[in-house]
mmCIF file of C-alpha atoms and ligand atoms in Angstrom:
data_model
loop_
_atom_site.group_PDB
_atom_site.id
_atom_site.type_symbol
_atom_site.label_atom_id
_atom_site.label_comp_id
_atom_site.label_asym_id
_atom_site.label_seq_id
_atom_site.Cartn_x
_atom_site.Cartn_y
_atom_site.Cartn_z
ATOM 1 C CA MET A 1 -29.098 -24.872 8.569
ATOM 2 C CA THR A 2 -25.586 -24.213 9.828
ATOM 3 C CA ALA A 3 -22.661 -23.657 7.500
ATOM 4 C CA GLN A 4 -19.454 -25.651 7.554
ATOM 5 C CA ILE A 5 -16.574 -23.736 9.170
ATOM 6 C CA ILE A 6 -13.488 -23.779 6.949
ATOM 7 C CA ASP A 7 -10.645 -24.369 9.392
ATOM 8 C CA GLY A 8 -7.717 -22.257 8.211
ATOM 9 C CA LYS A 9 -5.640 -23.417 11.171
ATOM 10 C CA VAL A 10 -5.755 -27.055 10.103
ATOM 11 C CA ILE A 11 -5.345 -26.371 6.377
ATOM 12 C CA ALA A 12 -2.392 -24.001 6.990
ATOM 13 C CA ALA A 13 -0.706 -26.550 9.291
ATOM 14 C CA GLU A 14 -1.023 -29.239 6.599
ATOM 15 C CA LEU A 15 0.459 -26.878 4.015
ATOM 16 C CA ARG A 16 3.368 -25.945 6.303
ATOM 17 C CA ALA A 17 4.075 -29.642 6.879
ATOM 18 C CA ARG A 18 4.198 -30.259 3.101
ATOM 19 C CA VAL A 19 6.550 -27.291 2.677
ATOM 20 C CA ALA A 20 8.810 -28.627 5.462
ATOM 21 C CA ASP A 21 8.968 -32.034 3.730
ATOM 22 C CA GLU A 22 9.943 -30.419 0.423
ATOM 23 C CA VAL A 23 12.520 -28.181 2.121
ATOM 24 C CA ALA A 24 14.096 -31.291 3.663
ATOM 25 C CA ARG A 25 14.160 -32.923 0.201
ATOM 26 C CA VAL A 26 15.834 -29.999 -1.617
ATOM 27 C CA LYS A 27 18.374 -29.712 1.208
ATOM 28 C CA ARG A 28 19.189 -33.416 1.013
ATOM 29 C CA ASP A 29 19.161 -33.806 -2.775
ATOM 30 C CA HIS A 30 20.468 -30.411 -3.909
ATOM 31 C CA GLY A 31 22.175 -28.791 -0.906
ATOM 32 C CA LEU A 32 19.678 -25.936 -1.142
ATOM 33 C CA THR A 33 18.426 -24.133 1.994
ATOM 34 C CA PRO A 34 15.697 -21.686 0.938
ATOM 35 C CA GLY A 35 16.145 -18.311 2.649
ATOM 36 C CA LEU A 36 13.604 -15.569 3.344
ATOM 37 C CA ALA A 37 14.534 -11.986 4.228
ATOM 38 C CA VAL A 38 11.894 -9.847 5.897
ATOM 39 C CA VAL A 39 12.368 -6.096 6.120
ATOM 40 C CA LEU A 40 10.448 -4.200 8.804
ATOM 41 C CA VAL A 41 10.655 -0.409 8.838
ATOM 42 C CA GLY A 42 9.447 1.290 12.018
ATOM 43 C CA SER A 43 7.658 -0.321 14.940
ATOM 44 C CA ASP A 44 3.969 -0.684 14.044
ATOM 45 C CA PRO A 45 2.800 -3.213 16.693
ATOM 46 C CA ALA A 46 0.640 -5.271 14.279
ATOM 47 C CA SER A 47 3.504 -5.463 11.769
ATOM 48 C CA GLU A 48 5.888 -6.578 14.529
ATOM 49 C CA VAL A 49 3.540 -9.442 15.400
ATOM 50 C CA TYR A 50 3.330 -10.538 11.735
ATOM 51 C CA VAL A 51 7.084 -10.353 11.259
ATOM 52 C CA ARG A 52 7.752 -12.437 14.372
ATOM 53 C CA SER A 53 5.286 -15.051 13.176
ATOM 54 C CA LYS A 54 6.972 -15.153 9.741
ATOM 55 C CA HIS A 55 10.375 -15.621 11.396
ATOM 56 C CA THR A 56 9.199 -18.482 13.639
ATOM 57 C CA GLN A 57 7.322 -20.308 10.892
ATOM 58 C CA THR A 58 10.138 -19.916 8.349
ATOM 59 C CA GLN A 59 12.607 -21.535 10.761
ATOM 60 C CA ALA A 60 10.097 -24.239 11.711
ATOM 61 C CA ALA A 61 9.866 -25.190 8.010
ATOM 62 C CA GLY A 62 13.657 -25.663 7.918
ATOM 63 C CA MET A 63 14.382 -22.502 5.941
ATOM 64 C CA ALA A 64 16.814 -19.694 6.756
ATOM 65 C CA SER A 65 15.168 -16.533 8.089
ATOM 66 C CA PHE A 66 16.848 -13.125 7.902
ATOM 67 C CA GLU A 67 15.257 -10.203 9.708
ATOM 68 C CA HIS A 68 16.152 -6.590 8.982
ATOM 69 C CA LYS A 69 14.697 -3.938 11.249
ATOM 70 C CA LEU A 70 15.149 -0.320 10.258
ATOM 71 C CA PRO A 71 14.035 2.821 12.115
ATOM 72 C CA ALA A 72 10.910 4.633 10.912
ATOM 73 C CA ASP A 73 12.997 7.622 9.835
ATOM 74 C CA VAL A 74 15.323 5.580 7.595
ATOM 75 C CA GLY A 75 16.107 7.298 4.298
ATOM 76 C CA GLN A 76 14.713 5.996 1.037
ATOM 77 C CA ASP A 77 18.259 5.479 -0.305
ATOM 78 C CA GLU A 78 19.319 3.418 2.700
ATOM 79 C CA LEU A 79 16.272 1.152 2.315
ATOM 80 C CA LEU A 80 16.932 0.762 -1.424
ATOM 81 C CA ALA A 81 20.579 -0.061 -0.661
ATOM 82 C CA LEU A 82 19.484 -2.860 1.706
ATOM 83 C CA ILE A 83 17.188 -4.276 -0.988
ATOM 84 C CA GLY A 84 20.090 -4.149 -3.455
ATOM 85 C CA LYS A 85 22.212 -6.161 -1.006
ATOM 86 C CA LEU A 86 19.464 -8.756 -0.500
ATOM 87 C CA ASN A 87 18.947 -9.016 -4.277
ATOM 88 C CA ALA A 88 22.644 -9.890 -4.616
ATOM 89 C CA ASP A 89 22.822 -12.285 -1.626
ATOM 90 C CA PRO A 90 22.825 -15.932 -2.824
ATOM 91 C CA ALA A 91 21.502 -17.146 0.568
ATOM 92 C CA VAL A 92 18.336 -15.055 0.124
ATOM 93 C CA HIS A 93 15.667 -16.426 -2.241
ATOM 94 C CA GLY A 94 12.700 -14.405 -1.009
ATOM 95 C CA ILE A 95 12.431 -10.753 0.006
ATOM 96 C CA LEU A 96 9.405 -9.306 1.774
ATOM 97 C CA VAL A 97 9.120 -5.669 2.798
ATOM 98 C CA GLN A 98 6.412 -5.456 5.444
ATOM 99 C CA LEU A 99 3.652 -2.992 4.500
ATOM 100 C CA PRO A 100 2.496 -0.377 5.161
ATOM 101 C CA LEU A 101 5.763 1.579 5.111
ATOM 102 C CA PRO A 102 6.027 4.686 7.309
ATOM 103 C CA LYS A 103 5.143 8.020 5.714
ATOM 104 C CA GLY A 104 7.896 9.578 3.627
ATOM 105 C CA LEU A 105 8.927 6.321 1.950
ATOM 106 C CA ASP A 106 7.869 5.604 -1.630
ATOM 107 C CA THR A 107 6.266 2.134 -1.475
ATOM 108 C CA GLU A 108 6.063 1.795 -5.259
ATOM 109 C CA ARG A 109 9.769 2.479 -5.729
ATOM 110 C CA VAL A 110 10.718 0.127 -2.914
ATOM 111 C CA ILE A 111 8.667 -2.754 -4.339
ATOM 112 C CA ALA A 112 10.007 -2.096 -7.848
ATOM 113 C CA ALA A 113 13.570 -2.389 -6.500
ATOM 114 C CA ILE A 114 13.059 -6.022 -5.429
ATOM 115 C CA ASP A 115 14.412 -8.634 -7.865
ATOM 116 C CA PRO A 116 11.170 -10.084 -9.360
ATOM 117 C CA ALA A 117 12.633 -13.604 -8.960
ATOM 118 C CA LYS A 118 12.783 -12.987 -5.170
ATOM 119 C CA ASP A 119 9.473 -11.104 -4.903
ATOM 120 C CA VAL A 120 7.662 -13.615 -2.686
ATOM 121 C CA ASP A 121 4.892 -11.063 -2.043
ATOM 122 C CA GLY A 122 4.062 -11.047 -5.767
ATOM 123 C CA LEU A 123 3.743 -7.259 -5.736
ATOM 124 C CA HIS A 124 6.449 -6.303 -8.245
ATOM 125 C CA PRO A 125 4.879 -5.010 -11.480
ATOM 126 C CA ASN A 126 6.557 -7.873 -13.402
ATOM 127 C CA ASN A 127 4.796 -10.465 -11.271
ATOM 128 C CA ALA A 128 1.468 -8.586 -11.140
ATOM 129 C CA GLY A 129 1.594 -8.202 -14.937
ATOM 130 C CA ARG A 130 2.510 -11.830 -15.515
ATOM 131 C CA LEU A 131 -0.349 -12.962 -13.253
ATOM 132 C CA ALA A 132 -2.778 -10.696 -15.153
ATOM 133 C CA GLY A 133 -1.451 -12.122 -18.417
ATOM 134 C CA GLY A 134 -2.072 -15.699 -17.295
ATOM 135 C CA LEU A 135 1.669 -16.447 -17.155
ATOM 136 C CA PRO A 136 3.449 -18.293 -14.326
ATOM 137 C CA ALA A 137 4.280 -15.756 -11.584
ATOM 138 C CA LEU A 138 4.950 -15.378 -7.890
ATOM 139 C CA SER A 139 1.489 -14.381 -6.615
ATOM 140 C CA PRO A 140 0.445 -12.547 -3.445
ATOM 141 C CA CYS A 141 0.123 -14.828 -0.428
ATOM 142 C CA THR A 142 -3.295 -13.881 0.970
ATOM 143 C CA PRO A 143 -5.122 -14.433 -2.357
ATOM 144 C CA LEU A 144 -3.287 -17.753 -2.810
ATOM 145 C CA GLY A 145 -4.526 -18.739 0.642
ATOM 146 C CA CYS A 146 -8.090 -17.764 -0.302
ATOM 147 C CA ILE A 147 -7.965 -20.063 -3.339
ATOM 148 C CA ILE A 148 -6.634 -22.991 -1.288
ATOM 149 C CA LEU A 149 -9.392 -22.523 1.327
ATOM 150 C CA THR A 150 -12.056 -22.376 -1.398
ATOM 151 C CA LYS A 151 -10.723 -25.515 -3.047
ATOM 152 C CA SER A 152 -10.970 -27.345 0.281
ATOM 153 C CA VAL A 153 -14.733 -27.064 -0.278
ATOM 154 C CA HIS A 154 -14.921 -26.990 -4.112
ATOM 155 C CA PRO A 155 -12.030 -28.821 -5.788
ATOM 156 C CA SER A 156 -13.017 -27.189 -9.114
ATOM 157 C CA LEU A 157 -14.103 -23.528 -9.331
ATOM 158 C CA ALA A 158 -14.832 -23.742 -13.072
ATOM 159 C CA GLY A 159 -18.018 -21.915 -14.032
ATOM 160 C CA MET A 160 -18.775 -20.716 -10.503
ATOM 161 C CA ASN A 161 -19.912 -17.131 -9.937
ATOM 162 C CA ALA A 162 -17.453 -15.340 -7.658
ATOM 163 C CA ILE A 163 -17.584 -11.831 -6.251
ATOM 164 C CA VAL A 164 -14.466 -10.112 -4.924
ATOM 165 C CA ILE A 165 -15.328 -7.119 -2.739
ATOM 166 C CA GLY A 166 -12.260 -4.863 -2.624
ATOM 167 C CA ARG A 167 -9.690 -3.996 -5.285
ATOM 168 C CA SER A 168 -6.406 -3.581 -3.390
ATOM 169 C CA ASN A 169 -3.102 -4.532 -5.002
ATOM 170 C CA LEU A 170 -2.383 -6.855 -2.076
ATOM 171 C CA VAL A 171 -5.626 -8.851 -2.149
ATOM 172 C CA GLY A 172 -8.570 -7.922 -4.416
ATOM 173 C CA ARG A 173 -6.873 -7.472 -7.779
ATOM 174 C CA PRO A 174 -4.589 -10.535 -7.637
ATOM 175 C CA LEU A 175 -7.442 -12.638 -6.226
ATOM 176 C CA VAL A 176 -9.541 -11.760 -9.291
ATOM 177 C CA GLN A 177 -6.734 -12.987 -11.561
ATOM 178 C CA LEU A 178 -6.278 -16.230 -9.612
ATOM 179 C CA LEU A 179 -10.032 -16.884 -9.797
ATOM 180 C CA LEU A 180 -9.982 -16.276 -13.556
ATOM 181 C CA ASN A 181 -7.130 -18.771 -13.855
ATOM 182 C CA GLU A 182 -9.424 -21.241 -12.050
ATOM 183 C CA ASN A 183 -12.114 -20.532 -14.697
ATOM 184 C CA ALA A 184 -14.534 -18.833 -12.308
ATOM 185 C CA THR A 185 -16.781 -16.008 -13.530
ATOM 186 C CA VAL A 186 -15.665 -12.991 -11.520
ATOM 187 C CA THR A 187 -17.397 -9.784 -10.455
ATOM 188 C CA ILE A 188 -15.115 -7.107 -8.954
ATOM 189 C CA ALA A 189 -16.988 -4.916 -6.483
ATOM 190 C CA HIS A 190 -15.696 -1.871 -4.606
ATOM 191 C CA SER A 191 -16.776 1.263 -2.774
ATOM 192 C CA ARG A 192 -18.464 2.708 -5.893
ATOM 193 C CA SER A 193 -20.381 -0.443 -6.843
ATOM 194 C CA ARG A 194 -24.157 -0.016 -7.004
ATOM 195 C CA ASP A 195 -26.405 -2.321 -4.991
ATOM 196 C CA LEU A 196 -23.664 -4.464 -3.517
ATOM 197 C CA PRO A 197 -26.113 -6.731 -1.636
ATOM 198 C CA ALA A 198 -27.842 -7.663 -4.916
ATOM 199 C CA LEU A 199 -24.503 -8.336 -6.652
ATOM 200 C CA CYS A 200 -23.413 -10.439 -3.707
ATOM 201 C CA ARG A 201 -26.594 -12.531 -3.707
ATOM 202 C CA GLN A 202 -25.707 -13.844 -7.186
ATOM 203 C CA ALA A 203 -22.391 -15.262 -6.063
ATOM 204 C CA ASP A 204 -21.530 -18.886 -5.305
ATOM 205 C CA LEU A 205 -18.225 -17.642 -3.879
ATOM 206 C CA VAL A 206 -17.986 -14.443 -1.814
ATOM 207 C CA TYR A 207 -14.586 -12.875 -1.018
ATOM 208 C CA ALA A 208 -14.820 -9.936 1.398
ATOM 209 C CA ALA A 209 -11.612 -7.880 1.434
ATOM 210 C CA VAL A 210 -12.498 -4.293 2.280
ATOM 211 C CA GLY A 211 -11.517 -3.925 5.932
ATOM 212 C CA LYS A 212 -14.987 -2.834 7.104
ATOM 213 C CA ALA A 213 -16.106 -4.737 10.179
ATOM 214 C CA GLU A 214 -19.099 -7.042 9.547
ATOM 215 C CA MET A 215 -20.158 -5.197 6.385
ATOM 216 C CA VAL A 216 -21.432 -8.282 4.546
ATOM 217 C CA ARG A 217 -24.743 -9.271 6.156
ATOM 218 C CA GLY A 218 -26.510 -12.622 6.158
ATOM 219 C CA ASP A 219 -29.167 -11.443 3.698
ATOM 220 C CA TRP A 220 -26.463 -10.571 1.128
ATOM 221 C CA ILE A 221 -25.499 -14.225 0.881
ATOM 222 C CA LYS A 222 -26.960 -16.758 -1.522
ATOM 223 C CA PRO A 223 -28.063 -19.873 0.372
ATOM 224 C CA GLY A 224 -25.295 -22.467 0.263
ATOM 225 C CA ALA A 225 -22.593 -20.041 -0.933
ATOM 226 C CA THR A 226 -18.966 -20.276 0.216
ATOM 227 C CA VAL A 227 -17.820 -17.162 2.074
ATOM 228 C CA ILE A 228 -14.128 -16.290 2.448
ATOM 229 C CA ASP A 229 -13.533 -13.436 4.904
ATOM 230 C CA VAL A 230 -10.242 -11.590 4.423
ATOM 231 C CA GLY A 231 -11.077 -8.717 6.785
ATOM 232 C CA ILE A 232 -9.592 -8.345 10.235
ATOM 233 C CA THR A 233 -10.621 -5.433 12.455
ATOM 234 C CA ARG A 234 -10.299 -5.028 16.205
ATOM 235 C CA ILE A 235 -13.534 -3.708 17.724
ATOM 236 C CA PRO A 236 -14.472 -2.809 21.308
ATOM 237 C CA THR A 237 -16.869 -5.125 23.173
ATOM 238 C CA ALA A 238 -19.572 -4.234 25.717
ATOM 239 C CA GLU A 239 -17.269 -5.496 28.532
ATOM 240 C CA GLY A 240 -14.651 -2.875 27.680
ATOM 241 C CA LYS A 241 -12.362 -5.386 25.963
ATOM 242 C CA THR A 242 -11.677 -5.841 22.246
ATOM 243 C CA ARG A 243 -12.191 -8.665 19.788
ATOM 244 C CA LEU A 244 -11.259 -9.410 16.180
ATOM 245 C CA VAL A 245 -13.984 -9.478 13.544
ATOM 246 C CA GLY A 246 -13.976 -9.918 9.801
ATOM 247 C CA ASP A 247 -15.751 -8.122 6.958
ATOM 248 C CA VAL A 248 -18.623 -10.605 7.253
ATOM 249 C CA ALA A 249 -21.273 -10.763 10.005
ATOM 250 C CA PHE A 250 -20.199 -14.285 10.972
ATOM 251 C CA ASP A 251 -23.241 -15.449 12.970
ATOM 252 C CA GLU A 252 -25.629 -14.272 10.239
ATOM 253 C CA ALA A 253 -23.538 -15.853 7.484
ATOM 254 C CA MET A 254 -23.458 -19.176 9.347
ATOM 255 C CA LYS A 255 -27.260 -19.417 9.025
ATOM 256 C CA VAL A 256 -27.301 -18.955 5.233
ATOM 257 C CA ALA A 257 -23.966 -19.952 3.701
ATOM 258 C CA GLY A 258 -22.732 -23.441 2.895
ATOM 259 C CA ALA A 259 -19.224 -22.764 4.228
ATOM 260 C CA VAL A 260 -17.585 -19.812 5.984
ATOM 261 C CA THR A 261 -14.056 -18.928 7.127
ATOM 262 C CA PRO A 262 -13.857 -17.694 10.729
ATOM 263 C CA VAL A 263 -11.911 -14.627 11.941
ATOM 264 C CA PRO A 264 -9.474 -15.358 13.452
ATOM 265 C CA GLY A 265 -8.573 -18.885 12.310
ATOM 266 C CA GLY A 266 -9.392 -18.555 8.619
ATOM 267 C CA VAL A 267 -7.537 -16.666 5.912
ATOM 268 C CA GLY A 268 -5.002 -15.121 8.323
ATOM 269 C CA GLN A 269 -3.439 -18.512 9.008
ATOM 270 C CA MET A 270 -2.935 -19.128 5.302
ATOM 271 C CA THR A 271 -0.953 -15.998 4.430
ATOM 272 C CA VAL A 272 2.299 -17.010 6.135
ATOM 273 C CA ALA A 273 1.923 -20.633 4.997
ATOM 274 C CA CYS A 274 1.670 -19.389 1.387
ATOM 275 C CA LEU A 275 4.687 -17.138 1.951
ATOM 276 C CA LEU A 276 6.661 -20.284 2.795
ATOM 277 C CA VAL A 277 5.359 -21.917 -0.400
ATOM 278 C CA ASN A 278 6.452 -18.884 -2.447
ATOM 279 C CA THR A 279 9.902 -18.843 -0.830
ATOM 280 C CA LEU A 280 10.394 -22.528 -1.609
ATOM 281 C CA ARG A 281 9.178 -21.978 -5.202
ATOM 282 C CA ALA A 282 11.460 -18.966 -5.667
ATOM 283 C CA ALA A 283 14.465 -20.880 -4.294
ATOM 284 C CA CYS A 284 13.849 -23.828 -6.648
ATOM 285 C CA ALA A 285 13.375 -21.517 -9.661
ATOM 286 C CA ILE A 286 16.555 -19.531 -8.873
ATOM 287 C CA LYS A 287 18.503 -22.814 -8.511
ATOM 288 C CA GLY A 288 17.073 -24.125 -11.811
ATOM 289 C CA LEU A 289 15.220 -26.992 -10.084
ATOM 290 C CA SER A 290 11.737 -28.132 -11.082
ATOM 291 C CA ALA A 291 8.831 -26.624 -9.172
ATOM 292 C CA PRO A 292 8.279 -28.218 -5.733
ATOM 293 C CA ALA A 293 5.287 -30.508 -5.198
ATOM 294 C CA VAL A 294 3.324 -28.355 -2.745
HETATM 295 N N1 GUN B 1 0.951 -6.263 5.424
HETATM 296 C C1 GUN B 1 -0.213 -6.930 5.583
HETATM 297 N N2 GUN B 1 -0.252 -8.009 4.761
HETATM 298 C C2 GUN B 1 0.912 -8.003 4.078
HETATM 299 C C3 GUN B 1 1.464 -8.876 3.093
HETATM 300 O O1 GUN B 1 0.869 -9.867 2.656
HETATM 301 N N3 GUN B 1 2.693 -8.537 2.627
HETATM 302 C C4 GUN B 1 3.350 -7.436 3.080
HETATM 303 N N4 GUN B 1 4.550 -7.188 2.550
HETATM 304 N N5 GUN B 1 2.887 -6.626 3.995
HETATM 305 C C5 GUN B 1 1.664 -6.918 4.493
#
């Protein structure tokens, strides 16, 4: 048996096209151009790649993109002042501060300074709390992407057994809440969980979000399960080059699972597409318009 490959590239492209259509509609009908501001502190090469991709895709969707690059040694107060300016700027509907921040900056304080209505990362305590309380909220983009990919295979997740491996604020915790909202039965596993393979084998839906290359093996997976791989690690190859791998041993999983996301070309593609969705949603909410149909 060979699993179905869930094509994040195709699904993300479809989502971006729907966002672009809705952006064109709100521009035409309401004179609203959604705007996203991305703040990059320092020059981490991976973060620079992400930020460039956000900029290009935001403009391609017809939205305004504002980039703010600050040196790694910027003071906390200067960064907070920039966030204050973006909070007050009517052309900006979404604010994203690229993480991780360089040492010396207080990530919690920076995130808390963002206007929750513009918090398109869904990391502000107001949004995290609202999501945990089952209330409408801006939710983190990678977990939203995971749900969309899962629903491409299973339109309803009600009653399914899901395991989320990893409990980060950016992925694991919000993903658990989104799965609960979809009426899945959720196990949260982490570095202290006992007998992870046995826990995993009970799951119809496996979400691997720990950042450990190929940790989830084929014999951890229940036959026919859907496997969503959030991990992305660069590892050296025998030929002296490098390649990207996920948290799941892909070739092994393909022999057991029903459906698997590849790395790259799976979850990664969805994160920026969902950021565009959140920016459009935030813009409509700030303008008092009904939620967009995406
Ligand atoms: N760094 C890696 N992923 C993310 C993300 O989703 N949001 C932010 N702000 N930083 C990240």
